[in-house]
Short mmCIF file of C-alpha atoms and ligand atoms in Angstrom, two decimals:
data_model
loop_
_atom_site.label_atom_id
_atom_site.label_comp_id
_atom_site.label_asym_id
_atom_site.label_seq_id
_atom_site.Cartn_x
_atom_site.Cartn_y
_atom_site.Cartn_z
CA UNK A 884 -21.06 5.05 55.73
CA UNK A 885 -22.61 2.96 52.95
CA UNK A 886 -22.15 -0.80 52.99
CA UNK A 887 -22.60 -3.29 50.19
CA UNK A 888 -22.74 -7.06 49.84
CA UNK A 889 -20.32 -8.93 47.56
CA UNK A 890 -20.22 -12.60 46.67
CA UNK A 891 -17.35 -14.35 44.93
CA UNK A 892 -19.36 -17.07 43.23
CA UNK A 893 -18.30 -20.73 42.89
CA UNK A 894 -16.53 -20.11 39.56
CA UNK A 895 -14.45 -17.34 41.14
CA UNK A 896 -13.51 -19.59 44.06
CA UNK A 897 -12.73 -22.61 41.86
CA UNK A 898 -10.57 -20.47 39.57
CA UNK A 899 -8.54 -19.06 42.46
CA UNK A 900 -9.79 -15.50 41.92
CA UNK A 901 -10.85 -14.60 45.49
CA UNK A 902 -7.56 -12.78 46.09
CA UNK A 903 -7.68 -10.90 42.77
CA UNK A 904 -11.28 -9.74 43.33
CA UNK A 905 -10.63 -8.76 46.95
CA UNK A 906 -7.44 -6.94 45.95
CA UNK A 907 -9.22 -4.88 43.30
CA UNK A 908 -11.90 -3.81 45.79
CA UNK A 909 -9.29 -3.03 48.47
CA UNK A 910 -7.20 -1.02 46.01
CA UNK A 911 -10.31 0.91 45.00
CA UNK A 912 -10.42 2.13 48.59
CA UNK A 913 -13.27 -0.01 49.85
CA UNK A 914 -13.01 -1.30 53.40
CA UNK A 915 -13.70 -4.97 54.15
CA UNK A 916 -15.98 -5.17 57.20
CA UNK A 917 -17.17 -8.81 57.05
CA UNK A 918 -16.24 -12.03 55.27
CA UNK A 919 -17.14 -15.68 55.36
CA UNK A 920 -16.40 -18.73 53.22
CA UNK A 921 -19.31 -21.12 52.94
CA UNK A 922 -21.17 -23.72 50.95
CA UNK A 923 -24.50 -22.03 50.24
CA UNK A 924 -27.62 -23.98 51.31
CA UNK A 925 -30.39 -24.06 48.67
CA UNK A 926 -32.70 -22.25 51.11
CA UNK A 927 -30.29 -19.29 51.33
CA UNK A 928 -29.75 -19.24 47.55
CA UNK A 929 -33.50 -19.16 47.00
CA UNK A 930 -33.95 -16.26 49.43
CA UNK A 931 -31.05 -14.33 47.91
CA UNK A 932 -32.33 -14.75 44.34
CA UNK A 933 -36.06 -14.57 45.10
CA UNK A 934 -36.45 -11.63 42.67
CA UNK A 935 -35.34 -13.93 39.81
CA UNK A 936 -37.81 -16.73 40.64
CA UNK A 937 -39.71 -17.79 37.50
CA UNK A 938 -37.08 -16.49 35.08
CA UNK A 939 -35.71 -18.99 32.54
CA UNK A 940 -32.26 -18.96 34.13
CA UNK A 941 -33.48 -19.31 37.76
CA UNK A 942 -33.06 -23.07 38.27
CA UNK A 943 -29.59 -22.98 36.70
CA UNK A 944 -28.67 -19.99 38.85
CA UNK A 945 -29.59 -21.83 42.07
CA UNK A 946 -27.66 -24.91 40.90
CA UNK A 947 -24.62 -22.75 40.05
CA UNK A 948 -24.54 -20.81 43.31
CA UNK A 949 -24.94 -23.94 45.48
CA UNK A 950 -22.53 -26.13 43.48
CA UNK A 951 -19.35 -25.23 45.38
CA UNK A 952 -18.19 -22.79 48.09
CA UNK A 953 -18.50 -19.03 47.81
CA UNK A 954 -16.83 -16.11 49.57
CA UNK A 955 -19.39 -13.67 51.00
CA UNK A 956 -18.17 -10.21 51.97
CA UNK A 957 -19.34 -6.80 53.07
CA UNK A 958 -17.48 -3.68 51.93
CA UNK A 959 -17.90 -0.17 53.23
CA UNK A 960 -17.15 3.22 51.74
CA UNK A 961 -18.72 6.37 50.31
CA UNK A 962 -21.09 5.26 47.52
CA UNK A 963 -19.92 1.68 48.12
CA UNK A 964 -22.77 0.14 46.05
CA UNK A 965 -21.91 2.19 42.97
CA UNK A 966 -18.14 1.82 43.40
CA UNK A 967 -18.30 -1.97 43.75
CA UNK A 968 -20.65 -2.41 40.79
CA UNK A 969 -18.42 -0.25 38.64
CA UNK A 970 -15.39 -2.32 39.62
CA UNK A 971 -17.31 -5.55 38.83
CA UNK A 972 -18.60 -4.36 35.44
CA UNK A 973 -21.97 -5.13 33.87
CA UNK A 974 -23.67 -8.45 34.72
CA UNK A 975 -22.99 -9.82 31.22
CA UNK A 976 -19.18 -10.05 30.91
CA UNK A 977 -19.45 -9.44 27.15
CA UNK A 978 -20.95 -6.02 27.91
CA UNK A 979 -18.57 -5.17 30.75
CA UNK A 980 -15.98 -2.44 30.20
CA UNK A 981 -12.31 -3.39 29.84
CA UNK A 982 -10.60 -3.08 33.19
CA UNK A 983 -13.58 -4.40 35.12
CA UNK A 984 -13.43 -7.78 36.86
CA UNK A 985 -16.11 -9.35 34.68
CA UNK A 986 -14.55 -8.10 31.48
CA UNK A 987 -11.06 -9.12 32.46
CA UNK A 988 -11.82 -12.59 33.83
CA UNK A 989 -15.15 -13.79 32.42
CA UNK A 990 -16.97 -14.21 29.14
CA UNK A 991 -20.41 -15.70 29.93
CA UNK A 992 -23.31 -14.34 31.99
CA UNK A 993 -23.80 -17.83 33.47
CA UNK A 994 -20.25 -17.68 34.89
CA UNK A 995 -19.93 -14.03 35.84
CA UNK A 996 -17.78 -14.58 38.96
CA UNK A 997 -19.41 -12.17 41.37
CA UNK A 998 -22.60 -10.73 42.74
CA UNK A 999 -22.84 -7.20 44.14
CA UNK A 1000 -25.86 -5.40 45.59
CA UNK A 1001 -27.58 -3.09 43.10
CA UNK A 1002 -28.92 -0.46 45.54
CA UNK A 1003 -28.28 0.64 49.13
CA UNK A 1004 -31.72 -0.78 50.11
CA UNK A 1005 -30.94 -4.19 48.60
CA UNK A 1006 -27.47 -4.05 50.15
CA UNK A 1007 -29.04 -3.72 53.59
CA UNK A 1008 -31.38 -6.66 53.08
CA UNK A 1009 -28.67 -8.86 51.50
CA UNK A 1010 -26.22 -8.07 54.32
CA UNK A 1011 -28.81 -9.03 56.93
CA UNK A 1012 -29.66 -12.20 54.99
CA UNK A 1013 -26.03 -13.37 54.84
CA UNK A 1014 -24.55 -11.96 58.07
CA UNK A 1015 -25.49 -11.54 61.72
CA UNK A 1016 -24.99 -8.01 63.01
CA UNK A 1017 -22.22 -9.37 65.27
CA UNK A 1018 -20.22 -10.49 62.22
CA UNK A 1019 -19.86 -6.93 60.88
CA UNK A 1020 -16.60 -5.44 62.14
CA UNK A 1021 -16.53 -1.73 62.83
CA UNK A 1022 -12.90 -0.61 62.43
CA UNK A 1023 -10.82 2.34 61.33
CA UNK A 1024 -8.44 1.77 58.43
CA UNK A 1025 -5.11 3.55 58.87
CA UNK A 1026 -5.11 5.25 55.45
CA UNK A 1027 -8.80 6.15 55.45
CA UNK A 1028 -8.36 9.92 55.38
CA UNK A 1029 -5.96 9.68 52.42
CA UNK A 1030 -8.29 7.42 50.44
CA UNK A 1031 -11.79 8.72 51.16
CA UNK A 1032 -11.25 11.92 53.13
CA UNK A 1033 -13.09 15.19 52.37
CA UNK A 1034 -11.22 18.43 51.66
P1 CMP B 66 -26.04 -11.52 39.77
O1 CMP B 66 -25.47 -10.15 39.83
O2 CMP B 66 -25.66 -12.48 40.84
O3 CMP B 66 -27.64 -11.41 39.71
C1 CMP B 66 -28.44 -12.42 39.16
C2 CMP B 66 -27.63 -13.46 38.45
O4 CMP B 66 -28.36 -14.22 37.55
C3 CMP B 66 -26.58 -12.77 37.59
O5 CMP B 66 -25.61 -12.17 38.38
C4 CMP B 66 -26.14 -13.93 36.73
O6 CMP B 66 -25.26 -14.80 37.43
C5 CMP B 66 -27.46 -14.64 36.52
N1 CMP B 66 -28.08 -14.29 35.25
C6 CMP B 66 -28.70 -13.16 34.92
N2 CMP B 66 -29.16 -13.23 33.64
C7 CMP B 66 -28.83 -14.46 33.20
C8 CMP B 66 -29.01 -15.13 31.99
N3 CMP B 66 -29.63 -14.56 30.96
N4 CMP B 66 -28.53 -16.40 31.87
C9 CMP B 66 -27.90 -16.99 32.90
N5 CMP B 66 -27.68 -16.39 34.10
C10 CMP B 66 -28.13 -15.14 34.24
#
């Protein structure tokens, strides 16, 4: 089953939106398989955002993501990467569809509340960057067949 990495960024934590974001993903039918609350070291932020190194917003991005605690999570489900990104909305909240988290709770790209992996390959590398294998919990959710079952 596909897994994806999700971060509630410092603005989401400071604004008390962890529960709202988690609830939307849970209600979508995604299964939480790992979670941790942490202050991100600069070294981890730099590894996570290495692809953005050299971009005009890079230094600000590192400052933002290390400024206060974040909630890091792994969700699992069929097409989890696509489902989570759809629930989050486009990176720029002003371009995100109504009903998405970024549309409903944010208005600036510099304070866009969440990060979510953009491909299954990147999900795998982000999950292994943020979590040890032993922190991923393999469990069966009671309503699984009714939420993601095949016919
Ligand atoms: P995220 O999905 O975490 O991936 C990279 C992050 O960089 C993005 O969300 C935004 O937080 C940030 N970002 C991308 N483009 C810009 C921009 N033009 N200005 C400021 N921050 C940006």
